[in-house]
Amino acid sequence: MTLDKIYKLKHELWLKILFSSFAIKNERIKSELYEFATMQYRHLKWMSNELKDTNTKYSYEKDDINIEKSTNFGYFQFIIDEIKIVMKHYDQSVMSARIISDEYYMIQRLNLLLADTQNDGEITAFNKERIYENKDLDKTSTDAFTIFLFEETYKEYELIFVYSYMQNYTDNIILYNVYQDLIDESQYHLKCFGNMLSKMGILAIPRMILEQIYKRDDIKKFLLDGVEEEKAAKEECIKLAAAVKDEELSQFFNFINFQENYHIELMQKAIKLL
């Protein structure tokens, strides 16, 4: 199988492991699965570097992914099976040897989790109850919160890969570092929103990123438009903080709002360099 096809499978595998970590309630297991997803993202980065070096086109195309499981054990076995499917397609390169070593370790850890029934647990990430922890939100607040989470989860997922693509094709070290900061911030936000979707019982994989969004020559215009989108996101955070009648959630939205300020600063820095 060609590397661009393996890249697609790895992208899907990253999503499967990442969103499994969101679905699981046990904080220790959730954290370990998230670290596995972080490793998978690092694999994707190495593969994209190799694809660029060999002048091979790649995309963020993905098939529909069903991650609904009813137990922790269901997720452990699911991830093991999915890793094994992708492992069949690696070549004999040094990069592949490292990836295989990482993934064998993941399988070993997951088998250890499966060996102890105390690691099992019920999954409520798909029950559609739309109740966030012990918060007593009214319907208006719940609806606003729901829309915000779906929109922002897709936005952060999209931005991770748009900036990853731009980072892979820049020779400017300052731009490279700016893109890395933006990727890191979006990964953190995606983690926050994904876990919130899970608690609300409405966890879902984001829709596919269209090729024309990240394969573009007008990067400066994309960033200029992005600044306006970040300003709009700030306004949404302010509105949501006011609409959600809960002090803890309001503080979280205000926190995200202030983080958007620095996103705008980073994007403006990139615009100046372009």
Coordinates of N, CA, C and O in Angstrom, one line a residue, residues 15-110:
L15 N -8.1 9.5 14.9 CA -9.5 10.0 15.3 C -10.1 8.9 16.2 O -10.7 9.2 17.2
K16 N -10.0 7.6 15.9 CA -10.6 6.6 16.6 C -10.1 6.5 18.1 O -10.8 6.4 19.0
I17 N -8.7 6.6 18.2 CA -8.1 6.6 19.5 C -8.4 7.9 20.3 O -8.8 7.8 21.5
L18 N -8.3 9.0 19.6 CA -8.6 10.3 20.3 C -10.0 10.4 20.9 O -10.2 10.7 22.0
F19 N -11.0 10.0 20.0 CA -12.4 10.1 20.5 C -12.8 9.0 21.4 O -13.7 9.2 22.3
S20 N -12.0 7.9 21.4 CA -12.2 6.9 22.4 C -11.8 7.4 23.8 O -12.4 7.2 24.8
S21 N -10.7 8.2 23.8 CA -10.2 8.8 25.0 C -11.3 9.8 25.6 O -11.4 9.9 26.8
F22 N -12.0 10.5 24.7 CA -13.0 11.4 25.2 C -14.2 10.6 25.8 O -14.8 11.1 26.7
A23 N -14.5 9.5 25.2 CA -15.7 8.7 25.6 C -15.5 8.1 27.0 O -16.5 7.9 27.7
I24 N -14.3 7.7 27.4 CA -14.1 7.0 28.6 C -14.0 7.9 29.8 O -13.4 9.0 29.7
K25 N -14.6 7.5 30.9 CA -14.7 8.4 32.1 C -13.5 8.2 33.0 O -13.1 9.2 33.6
N26 N -13.0 7.1 33.1 CA -11.8 6.8 34.0 C -10.7 7.7 33.6 O -10.1 7.6 32.5
E27 N -10.3 8.6 34.5 CA -9.3 9.7 34.2 C -7.9 9.1 33.9 O -7.2 9.6 33.0
R28 N -7.5 8.0 34.6 CA -6.2 7.4 34.3 C -6.2 6.8 33.0 O -5.2 7.0 32.2
I29 N -7.3 6.1 32.6 CA -7.3 5.4 31.3 C -7.5 6.4 30.2 O -6.9 6.4 29.1
K30 N -8.3 7.4 30.4 CA -8.6 8.5 29.5 C -7.2 9.2 29.1 O -6.9 9.4 27.9
S31 N -6.4 9.5 30.2 CA -5.1 10.1 30.0 C -4.2 9.3 29.1 O -3.5 9.7 28.2
E32 N -4.2 7.9 29.4 CA -3.3 7.1 28.7 C -3.7 6.9 27.2 O -2.8 7.0 26.3
L33 N -5.0 6.8 26.9 CA -5.4 6.8 25.5 C -5.2 8.1 24.8 O -4.8 8.1 23.6
Y34 N -5.3 9.2 25.5 CA -5.0 10.5 24.9 C -3.5 10.5 24.5 O -3.1 11.1 23.4
E35 N -2.6 10.0 25.4 CA -1.2 9.9 25.0 C -1.0 9.1 23.8 O -0.1 9.4 23.0
F36 N -1.7 8.0 23.7 CA -1.6 7.1 22.5 C -2.0 7.9 21.2 O -1.4 7.8 20.2
A37 N -3.1 8.7 21.4 CA -3.5 9.6 20.2 C -2.4 10.6 19.9 O -2.2 10.9 18.7
T38 N -1.7 11.1 20.9 CA -0.6 12.1 20.7 C 0.5 11.4 19.9 O 1.1 12.0 19.0
M39 N 0.8 10.2 20.2 CA 1.8 9.4 19.5 C 1.3 9.2 18.0 O 2.1 9.4 17.1
Q40 N 0.1 8.9 17.8 CA -0.5 8.7 16.5 C -0.4 10.0 15.7 O 0.0 10.0 14.5
Y41 N -0.6 11.1 16.3 CA -0.5 12.4 15.6 C 1.0 12.6 15.2 O 1.3 13.1 14.1
R42 N 1.9 12.3 16.1 CA 3.3 12.4 15.7 C 3.7 11.5 14.5 O 4.4 11.9 13.7
H43 N 3.1 10.3 14.5 CA 3.3 9.4 13.3 C 2.8 10.1 12.0 O 3.5 10.1 11.0
L44 N 1.7 10.7 12.1 CA 1.1 11.5 11.0 C 2.1 12.6 10.5 O 2.2 12.8 9.3
K45 N 2.6 13.3 11.4 CA 3.6 14.3 11.1 C 4.8 13.8 10.4 O 5.2 14.4 9.3
W46 N 5.3 12.7 10.9 CA 6.5 12.1 10.2 C 6.1 11.6 8.8 O 6.9 11.8 7.8
M47 N 4.9 11.0 8.6 CA 4.5 10.6 7.3 C 4.3 11.7 6.4 O 4.7 11.6 5.2
S48 N 3.7 12.8 6.9 CA 3.5 14.0 6.0 C 4.8 14.6 5.5 O 5.0 15.0 4.4
N49 N 5.9 14.5 6.4 CA 7.2 15.0 6.0 C 7.8 14.1 4.9 O 8.3 14.6 3.9
E50 N 7.6 12.8 5.0 CA 8.1 11.9 4.0 C 7.3 12.1 2.7 O 7.9 12.0 1.6
L51 N 6.0 12.3 2.8 CA 5.2 12.5 1.6 C 5.7 13.8 0.8 O 5.8 13.8 -0.4
K52 N 5.9 14.8 1.6 CA 6.4 16.0 1.0 C 7.8 15.8 0.3 O 8.0 16.2 -0.8
D53 N 8.7 15.1 1.0 CA 10.0 14.9 0.5 C 10.0 14.1 -0.8 O 10.9 14.2 -1.6
T54 N 9.1 13.2 -0.9 CA 9.0 12.4 -2.1 C 8.0 13.0 -3.2 O 7.7 12.3 -4.1
N55 N 7.6 14.2 -2.9 CA 6.7 15.0 -3.8 C 5.4 14.1 -4.1 O 4.9 14.1 -5.2
T56 N 4.9 13.5 -3.0 CA 3.6 12.7 -3.1 C 2.5 13.5 -2.5 O 2.6 13.9 -1.3
K57 N 1.4 13.6 -3.2 CA 0.2 14.3 -2.7 C -0.5 13.5 -1.6 O -0.5 12.3 -1.7
Y58 N -1.0 14.2 -0.6 CA -1.8 13.5 0.4 C -3.0 14.4 0.7 O -3.0 15.6 0.5
S59 N -4.0 13.8 1.4 CA -5.2 14.6 1.7 C -5.7 14.2 3.1 O -5.1 13.2 3.7
Y60 N -6.7 14.8 3.6 CA -7.3 14.5 4.9 C -8.6 13.8 4.7 O -9.5 13.9 5.5
E61 N -8.8 13.2 3.6 CA -10.0 12.4 3.3 C -10.1 11.3 4.3 O -9.1 10.7 4.8
K62 N -11.3 11.0 4.7 CA -11.5 9.9 5.7 C -12.9 9.3 5.4 O -13.8 9.9 4.9
D63 N -13.0 8.0 5.7 CA -14.3 7.3 5.6 C -15.1 7.6 6.9 O -14.6 8.2 7.9
D64 N -16.4 7.3 6.8 CA -17.3 7.5 8.0 C -16.8 6.6 9.1 O -16.4 5.4 8.9
I65 N -16.7 7.1 10.3 CA -16.2 6.3 11.4 C -17.2 6.2 12.5 O -17.8 7.2 13.0
N66 N -17.5 5.0 12.9 CA -18.4 4.7 14.0 C -17.7 4.3 15.3 O -17.0 3.3 15.3
I67 N -17.7 5.2 16.3 CA -16.9 4.9 17.5 C -17.8 4.6 18.7 O -17.4 4.6 19.8
E68 N -19.1 4.3 18.4 CA -20.0 4.1 19.5 C -19.8 2.7 20.2 O -20.0 1.7 19.5
K69 N -19.3 2.7 21.4 CA -19.2 1.4 22.2 C -19.9 1.6 23.5 O -20.1 2.8 24.0
S70 N -20.3 0.5 24.1 CA -21.0 0.6 25.4 C -20.2 0.5 26.7 O -20.7 0.8 27.8
T71 N -18.9 0.0 26.5 CA -18.1 -0.3 27.7 C -16.6 0.1 27.3 O -16.2 0.2 26.2
N72 N -15.8 0.3 28.4 CA -14.4 0.5 28.2 C -13.8 -0.6 27.5 O -12.9 -0.4 26.6
F73 N -14.1 -1.9 27.9 CA -13.5 -3.0 27.3 C -13.8 -3.1 25.8 O -13.0 -3.5 25.0
G74 N -15.0 -2.6 25.4 CA -15.3 -2.5 24.0 C -14.4 -1.6 23.3 O -13.9 -1.9 22.1
Y75 N -14.0 -0.5 23.9 CA -13.0 0.4 23.3 C -11.6 -0.2 23.2 O -10.9 0.0 22.2
F76 N -11.2 -0.9 24.3 CA -9.8 -1.5 24.3 C -9.7 -2.4 23.1 O -8.7 -2.4 22.4
Q77 N -10.7 -3.3 23.0 CA -10.6 -4.3 21.9 C -10.7 -3.7 20.5 O -10.0 -4.1 19.6
F78 N -11.6 -2.7 20.4 CA -11.7 -1.9 19.2 C -10.4 -1.3 18.7 O -10.0 -1.4 17.6
I79 N -9.7 -0.7 19.7 CA -8.5 0.0 19.3 C -7.4 -1.0 18.9 O -6.6 -0.8 17.9
I80 N -7.3 -2.1 19.7 CA -6.4 -3.2 19.3 C -6.6 -3.7 17.9 O -5.7 -3.8 17.1
D81 N -7.9 -4.0 17.6 CA -8.2 -4.5 16.2 C -7.9 -3.4 15.2 O -7.3 -3.8 14.1
E82 N -8.1 -2.2 15.4 CA -7.9 -1.1 14.4 C -6.4 -0.9 14.2 O -5.9 -0.7 13.1
I83 N -5.6 -1.0 15.3 CA -4.2 -0.8 15.1 C -3.6 -2.0 14.3 O -2.8 -1.8 13.4
K84 N -4.1 -3.2 14.6 CA -3.6 -4.4 13.8 C -3.9 -4.3 12.3 O -3.1 -4.7 11.5
I85 N -5.0 -3.7 12.0 CA -5.4 -3.6 10.6 C -4.4 -2.7 9.9 O -3.9 -3.0 8.8
V86 N -4.0 -1.6 10.5 CA -3.1 -0.6 9.9 C -1.7 -1.2 9.9 O -0.9 -1.0 8.9
M87 N -1.3 -1.9 10.9 CA 0.1 -2.4 11.0 C 0.4 -3.4 9.8 O 1.6 -3.5 9.5
K88 N -0.6 -4.0 9.2 CA -0.3 -4.9 8.1 C 0.3 -4.2 6.9 O 0.8 -4.8 6.0
H89 N 0.1 -2.8 6.8 CA 0.5 -2.1 5.6 C 1.8 -1.4 5.7 O 2.2 -0.8 4.7
Y90 N 2.5 -1.4 6.8 CA 3.8 -0.7 6.9 C 4.9 -1.4 6.1 O 4.9 -2.6 5.9
D91 N 5.9 -0.5 5.7 CA 7.0 -1.1 4.9 C 8.1 -1.4 5.9 O 8.0 -1.5 7.1
Q92 N 9.4 -1.5 5.3 CA 10.5 -1.9 6.1 C 11.4 -0.8 6.5 O 12.6 -0.9 6.9
S93 N 10.9 0.5 6.4 CA 11.7 1.7 6.7 C 11.9 1.8 8.2 O 11.3 1.2 9.0
V94 N 12.9 2.7 8.5 CA 13.2 3.0 9.9 C 12.0 3.6 10.6 O 11.7 3.4 11.7
M95 N 11.4 4.5 9.8 CA 10.2 5.2 10.4 C 9.1 4.2 10.7 O 8.5 4.2 11.8
S96 N 8.9 3.3 9.8 CA 7.8 2.2 10.1 C 8.2 1.4 11.3 O 7.3 1.0 12.1
A97 N 9.5 1.1 11.4 CA 9.9 0.3 12.6 C 9.6 1.0 13.9 O 9.2 0.3 14.8
R98 N 9.8 2.3 13.9 CA 9.5 3.0 15.1 C 8.0 3.0 15.4 O 7.6 2.9 16.5
I99 N 7.2 3.3 14.3 CA 5.8 3.3 14.5 C 5.3 1.9 15.0 O 4.4 1.9 15.9
I100 N 5.8 0.9 14.4 CA 5.4 -0.5 14.8 C 5.7 -0.7 16.3 O 4.9 -1.3 17.0
S101 N 6.9 -0.3 16.7 CA 7.3 -0.4 18.1 C 6.3 0.3 19.0 O 5.9 -0.2 20.0
D102 N 6.0 1.6 18.6 CA 5.0 2.3 19.4 C 3.7 1.6 19.5 O 3.0 1.5 20.6
E103 N 3.2 1.0 18.4 CA 1.9 0.4 18.3 C 1.8 -0.9 19.0 O 0.8 -1.3 19.6
Y104 N 3.0 -1.7 19.0 CA 3.0 -2.9 19.8 C 2.9 -2.6 21.3 O 2.2 -3.3 22.0
Y105 N 3.5 -1.5 21.7 CA 3.4 -1.1 23.1 C 2.0 -0.7 23.5 O 1.4 -1.1 24.5
M106 N 1.3 0.0 22.6 CA -0.1 0.4 22.8 C -1.0 -0.9 22.9 O -1.8 -1.0 23.9
I107 N -0.7 -1.9 22.1 CA -1.5 -3.2 22.1 C -1.2 -3.9 23.5 O -2.1 -4.4 24.1
Q108 N 0.0 -3.9 23.9 CA 0.4 -4.5 25.2 C -0.3 -3.9 26.3 O -0.9 -4.5 27.2
R109 N -0.3 -2.5 26.3 CA -1.0 -1.8 27.4 C -2.5 -2.0 27.4 O -3.1 -2.2 28.5
L110 N -3.1 -2.1 26.2 CA -4.5 -2.3 26.1 C -4.9 -3.7 26.6 O -5.9 -3.9 27.2

